[in-house]
Amino acid sequence: MNSCTPTRRRLSAYLDGELDPTGRGEVEAHLLACERCRKLKGELSAADSWLLSAPVPEPTVADTAAFLNRLHKKLDVRCPQPVSLPAASPRSRFSIALPWAFAGFAAMALLVVVPGLHRSSSPEPRMELASARRAGPSGAGPSAAGDVTGAPAALEEASGTRKNEARVASVAVPSPAASARPASHDPLVATQAQLAKLEEQIRELERSVVTFTAQARLESQARTQEFASRRFVPWRDLEPSR
């Protein structure tokens, strides 16, 4: 490559004052030693002076019309029709409101079911025990106090009285095995199980609402970006071709 080529490539930038001090010094040093490059520099300087001093023609009606036609063609190519986002269907609005409706229904069910369950869990074992105790004295037979040395009939009557008292005592005080109820029939345990089930359903509804809201937000952002990208026209494409 000729040694003058780098300098000639930078002559235009040198005349416009766009070179840094180092590049400007290199060009000036080469111009001092090369007559051909000095001549080329003079020609470029004369051309710049002539262009700056030449009169600027006024644009004609034909030039303006041609520029506007080119501009309209570029705009039509970039965006032929305005893009409109599709309207939300009634089904999508219903799907948005459906999780909240389920959550409200679950809360109302909690308010209605829980007080009724508490009222229904009455202390039945205590009532049975009290009724059995009240039945004890009424079922007792005649007193066994009498003459110990009496007839055999008195002894038989006393033994029958003891048997009746033992039977009444066994009815009045139920055994632990009889008083114990299965856990599945305990009203408190059933209430706690229903509450846990309702809480799990509410948490599931909350998770579905959060997921649906995030998906709707992402879809809205994607549609907005797509609409903006279709409507955007770079300014450099609006400039007239020279």
Short mmCIF file of C-alpha atoms in Angstrom, two decimals:
data_model
loop_
_atom_site.label_atom_id
_atom_site.label_comp_id
_atom_site.label_asym_id
_atom_site.label_seq_id
_atom_site.Cartn_x
_atom_site.Cartn_y
_atom_site.Cartn_z
CA MET A 1 0.00 0.00 0.00
CA ASN A 2 1.24 3.48 -0.89
CA SER A 3 2.45 5.60 2.03
CA CYS A 4 0.17 8.45 0.91
CA THR A 5 -3.04 6.38 1.17
CA PRO A 6 -3.59 6.78 4.95
CA THR A 7 -3.02 10.53 4.71
CA ARG A 8 -5.35 10.97 1.74
CA ARG A 9 -8.08 9.10 3.57
CA ARG A 10 -7.80 11.53 6.47
CA LEU A 11 -7.54 14.75 4.45
CA SER A 12 -11.27 15.43 4.57
CA ALA A 13 -11.39 14.94 8.34
CA TYR A 14 -8.27 17.11 8.63
CA LEU A 15 -9.91 19.98 6.75
CA ASP A 16 -13.10 19.65 8.84
CA GLY A 17 -11.11 19.71 12.11
CA GLU A 18 -12.24 16.23 13.19
CA LEU A 19 -8.80 14.71 13.90
CA ASP A 20 -7.21 14.51 17.33
CA PRO A 21 -3.88 16.27 17.94
CA THR A 22 -1.86 13.12 17.21
CA GLY A 23 -3.58 12.42 13.88
CA ARG A 24 -3.42 16.09 12.90
CA GLY A 25 0.33 16.14 13.55
CA GLU A 26 0.88 13.01 11.45
CA VAL A 27 -1.04 14.49 8.48
CA GLU A 28 0.83 17.80 8.68
CA ALA A 29 4.19 16.00 8.83
CA HIS A 30 3.31 14.00 5.72
CA LEU A 31 2.11 17.12 3.87
CA LEU A 32 5.46 18.80 4.49
CA ALA A 33 7.26 15.91 2.79
CA CYS A 34 4.76 15.04 -0.02
CA GLU A 35 3.99 17.52 -2.80
CA ARG A 36 1.19 15.42 -4.35
CA CYS A 37 -0.72 15.30 -1.07
CA ARG A 38 -0.27 19.06 -0.64
CA LYS A 39 -1.79 19.58 -4.09
CA LEU A 40 -4.73 17.31 -3.25
CA LYS A 41 -5.25 19.24 -0.03
CA GLY A 42 -5.43 22.50 -1.99
CA GLU A 43 -8.01 21.08 -4.38
CA LEU A 44 -10.19 19.86 -1.51
CA SER A 45 -9.95 23.25 0.20
CA ALA A 46 -11.03 25.01 -3.01
CA ALA A 47 -14.00 22.65 -3.42
CA ASP A 48 -15.10 23.35 0.14
CA SER A 49 -14.86 27.10 -0.41
CA TRP A 50 -16.89 26.86 -3.62
CA LEU A 51 -19.61 24.77 -1.95
CA LEU A 52 -19.86 27.17 0.96
CA SER A 53 -20.09 30.21 -1.30
CA ALA A 54 -22.55 28.71 -3.80
CA PRO A 55 -26.15 29.93 -3.56
CA VAL A 56 -28.71 27.57 -2.06
CA PRO A 57 -31.61 26.98 -4.47
CA GLU A 58 -35.13 27.33 -3.17
CA PRO A 59 -37.18 24.12 -3.30
CA THR A 60 -39.80 24.09 -6.02
CA VAL A 61 -43.35 22.77 -5.81
CA ALA A 62 -42.37 19.71 -7.81
CA ASP A 63 -39.48 18.90 -5.45
CA THR A 64 -41.76 19.25 -2.42
CA ALA A 65 -44.42 17.03 -3.99
CA ALA A 66 -41.85 14.38 -4.91
CA PHE A 67 -40.45 14.39 -1.35
CA LEU A 68 -43.93 14.02 0.15
CA ASN A 69 -44.75 11.14 -2.20
CA ARG A 70 -41.59 9.29 -1.19
CA LEU A 71 -42.37 9.94 2.46
CA HIS A 72 -45.94 8.61 2.16
CA LYS A 73 -44.74 5.48 0.37
CA LYS A 74 -42.26 4.70 3.14
CA LEU A 75 -44.91 5.24 5.80
CA ASP A 76 -47.37 2.96 3.99
CA VAL A 77 -44.74 0.23 3.70
CA ARG A 78 -43.76 0.49 7.37
CA CYS A 79 -47.30 0.48 8.75
CA PRO A 80 -50.02 -0.20 6.13
CA GLN A 81 -52.89 -0.47 8.62
CA PRO A 82 -53.21 0.61 12.27
CA VAL A 83 -52.99 -2.30 14.65
CA SER A 84 -55.80 -2.63 17.17
CA LEU A 85 -55.76 -4.92 20.17
CA PRO A 86 -58.65 -7.43 20.37
CA ALA A 87 -61.33 -6.59 22.88
CA ALA A 88 -61.64 -8.77 25.95
CA SER A 89 -64.35 -11.38 25.59
CA PRO A 90 -67.04 -11.89 28.30
CA ARG A 91 -65.54 -15.31 28.98
CA SER A 92 -62.16 -13.84 29.93
CA ARG A 93 -63.81 -11.33 32.26
CA PHE A 94 -65.81 -14.14 33.83
CA SER A 95 -62.67 -16.21 34.32
CA ILE A 96 -61.04 -13.24 36.08
CA ALA A 97 -63.96 -12.82 38.50
CA LEU A 98 -64.52 -16.56 39.09
CA PRO A 99 -61.65 -17.17 41.60
CA TRP A 100 -62.74 -14.19 43.72
CA ALA A 101 -66.31 -15.50 43.74
CA PHE A 102 -65.09 -18.89 44.99
CA ALA A 103 -63.03 -17.21 47.71
CA GLY A 104 -66.05 -15.20 48.90
CA PHE A 105 -68.23 -18.32 48.90
CA ALA A 106 -65.65 -20.21 50.98
CA ALA A 107 -65.47 -17.36 53.52
CA MET A 108 -69.29 -17.28 53.83
CA ALA A 109 -69.32 -21.05 54.32
CA LEU A 110 -66.82 -20.68 57.15
CA LEU A 111 -68.98 -18.06 58.88
CA VAL A 112 -72.11 -20.21 58.58
CA VAL A 113 -70.80 -23.72 59.28
CA VAL A 114 -68.42 -23.12 62.20
CA PRO A 115 -70.95 -21.62 64.73
CA GLY A 116 -73.43 -24.43 63.96
CA LEU A 117 -70.80 -27.07 64.59
CA HIS A 118 -69.88 -25.49 67.92
CA ARG A 119 -73.52 -25.44 69.00
CA SER A 120 -74.05 -29.07 67.98
CA SER A 121 -71.06 -30.31 70.03
CA SER A 122 -72.98 -30.43 73.36
CA PRO A 123 -71.60 -32.38 76.35
CA GLU A 124 -73.68 -35.55 75.84
CA PRO A 125 -71.57 -37.77 78.17
CA ARG A 126 -72.25 -35.40 81.11
CA MET A 127 -76.00 -35.48 80.45
CA GLU A 128 -76.02 -39.28 80.33
CA LEU A 129 -74.02 -39.46 83.57
CA ALA A 130 -76.35 -37.03 85.35
CA SER A 131 -79.48 -38.92 84.23
CA ALA A 132 -77.95 -42.20 85.40
CA ARG A 133 -77.13 -40.73 88.80
CA ARG A 134 -80.68 -39.42 89.17
CA ALA A 135 -82.01 -42.88 88.36
CA GLY A 136 -79.85 -44.51 91.05
CA PRO A 137 -81.78 -43.65 94.25
CA SER A 138 -85.19 -44.32 92.68
CA GLY A 139 -84.19 -47.85 91.60
CA ALA A 140 -82.94 -48.87 95.08
CA GLY A 141 -85.10 -51.50 96.82
CA PRO A 142 -86.18 -51.64 100.50
CA SER A 143 -83.49 -51.37 103.17
CA ALA A 144 -81.60 -54.51 104.04
CA ALA A 145 -81.31 -53.47 107.68
CA GLY A 146 -83.23 -55.95 109.73
CA ASP A 147 -82.89 -58.75 112.09
CA VAL A 148 -79.77 -60.71 111.18
CA THR A 149 -81.02 -63.72 113.00
CA GLY A 150 -84.38 -63.63 111.16
CA ALA A 151 -85.94 -66.11 108.74
CA PRO A 152 -84.24 -67.30 105.51
CA ALA A 153 -86.73 -65.14 103.53
CA ALA A 154 -85.15 -62.01 105.03
CA LEU A 155 -81.70 -63.19 103.93
CA GLU A 156 -82.91 -63.81 100.37
CA GLU A 157 -84.51 -60.35 100.31
CA ALA A 158 -81.26 -58.76 101.49
CA SER A 159 -79.22 -60.60 98.85
CA GLY A 160 -81.70 -59.49 96.14
CA THR A 161 -81.39 -55.89 97.33
CA ARG A 162 -77.58 -56.04 97.07
CA LYS A 163 -77.85 -57.39 93.52
CA ASN A 164 -80.20 -54.57 92.53
CA GLU A 165 -77.85 -51.97 94.03
CA ALA A 166 -74.88 -53.43 92.13
CA ARG A 167 -76.88 -53.37 88.88
CA VAL A 168 -77.90 -49.71 89.43
CA ALA A 169 -74.29 -48.76 90.24
CA SER A 170 -73.09 -50.41 87.05
CA VAL A 171 -75.65 -48.38 85.05
CA ALA A 172 -74.98 -45.09 86.90
CA VAL A 173 -71.20 -45.16 86.43
CA PRO A 174 -70.36 -46.26 82.87
CA SER A 175 -67.09 -48.00 82.25
CA PRO A 176 -64.24 -46.09 80.55
CA ALA A 177 -64.51 -48.34 77.49
CA ALA A 178 -68.23 -47.53 77.13
CA SER A 179 -67.80 -43.77 77.73
CA ALA A 180 -64.94 -43.47 75.25
CA ARG A 181 -66.12 -42.45 71.79
CA PRO A 182 -64.35 -43.06 68.51
CA ALA A 183 -62.32 -40.12 67.28
CA SER A 184 -64.23 -40.13 64.01
CA HIS A 185 -67.55 -39.33 65.82
CA ASP A 186 -66.14 -36.57 68.04
CA PRO A 187 -67.77 -33.24 66.99
CA LEU A 188 -64.64 -31.23 67.85
CA VAL A 189 -62.40 -33.45 65.71
CA ALA A 190 -64.89 -33.29 62.83
CA THR A 191 -65.04 -29.49 63.11
CA GLN A 192 -61.25 -29.20 63.04
CA ALA A 193 -61.07 -31.47 59.98
CA GLN A 194 -63.66 -29.38 58.13
CA LEU A 195 -61.83 -26.16 59.06
CA ALA A 196 -58.53 -27.56 57.77
CA LYS A 197 -60.21 -28.63 54.52
CA LEU A 198 -61.77 -25.18 54.02
CA GLU A 199 -58.45 -23.44 54.74
CA GLU A 200 -56.72 -25.64 52.15
CA GLN A 201 -59.38 -24.76 49.57
CA ILE A 202 -58.97 -21.03 50.31
CA ARG A 203 -55.18 -21.30 49.92
CA GLU A 204 -55.65 -23.13 46.61
CA LEU A 205 -57.98 -20.37 45.40
CA GLU A 206 -55.47 -17.69 46.42
CA ARG A 207 -52.70 -19.48 44.51
CA SER A 208 -54.88 -19.76 41.41
CA VAL A 209 -55.77 -16.06 41.61
CA VAL A 210 -52.10 -15.05 41.90
CA THR A 211 -51.13 -17.31 38.97
CA PHE A 212 -53.93 -16.01 36.75
CA THR A 213 -53.10 -12.37 37.60
CA ALA A 214 -49.42 -12.89 36.70
CA GLN A 215 -50.34 -14.56 33.41
CA ALA A 216 -52.76 -11.76 32.51
CA ARG A 217 -50.11 -9.14 33.31
CA LEU A 218 -47.50 -10.86 31.13
CA GLU A 219 -49.97 -11.21 28.26
CA SER A 220 -50.90 -7.52 28.52
CA GLN A 221 -47.24 -6.47 28.49
CA ALA A 222 -46.53 -8.68 25.46
CA ARG A 223 -49.46 -7.22 23.54
CA THR A 224 -48.42 -3.68 24.45
CA GLN A 225 -44.86 -4.29 23.24
CA GLU A 226 -46.13 -5.86 20.02
CA PHE A 227 -48.42 -2.89 19.40
CA ALA A 228 -45.60 -0.42 20.07
CA SER A 229 -43.19 -2.29 17.76
CA ARG A 230 -45.71 -2.24 14.92
CA ARG A 231 -46.50 1.44 15.32
CA PHE A 232 -42.88 2.58 15.71
CA VAL A 233 -41.22 4.15 12.65
CA PRO A 234 -37.51 5.08 12.97
CA TRP A 235 -36.74 8.72 12.22
CA ARG A 236 -33.91 7.79 9.85
CA ASP A 237 -36.45 6.12 7.54
CA LEU A 238 -38.41 9.38 7.31
CA GLU A 239 -35.50 11.31 5.81
CA PRO A 240 -35.70 11.91 2.04
CA SER A 241 -33.33 9.94 -0.13
CA ARG A 242 -30.53 12.01 -1.58
#
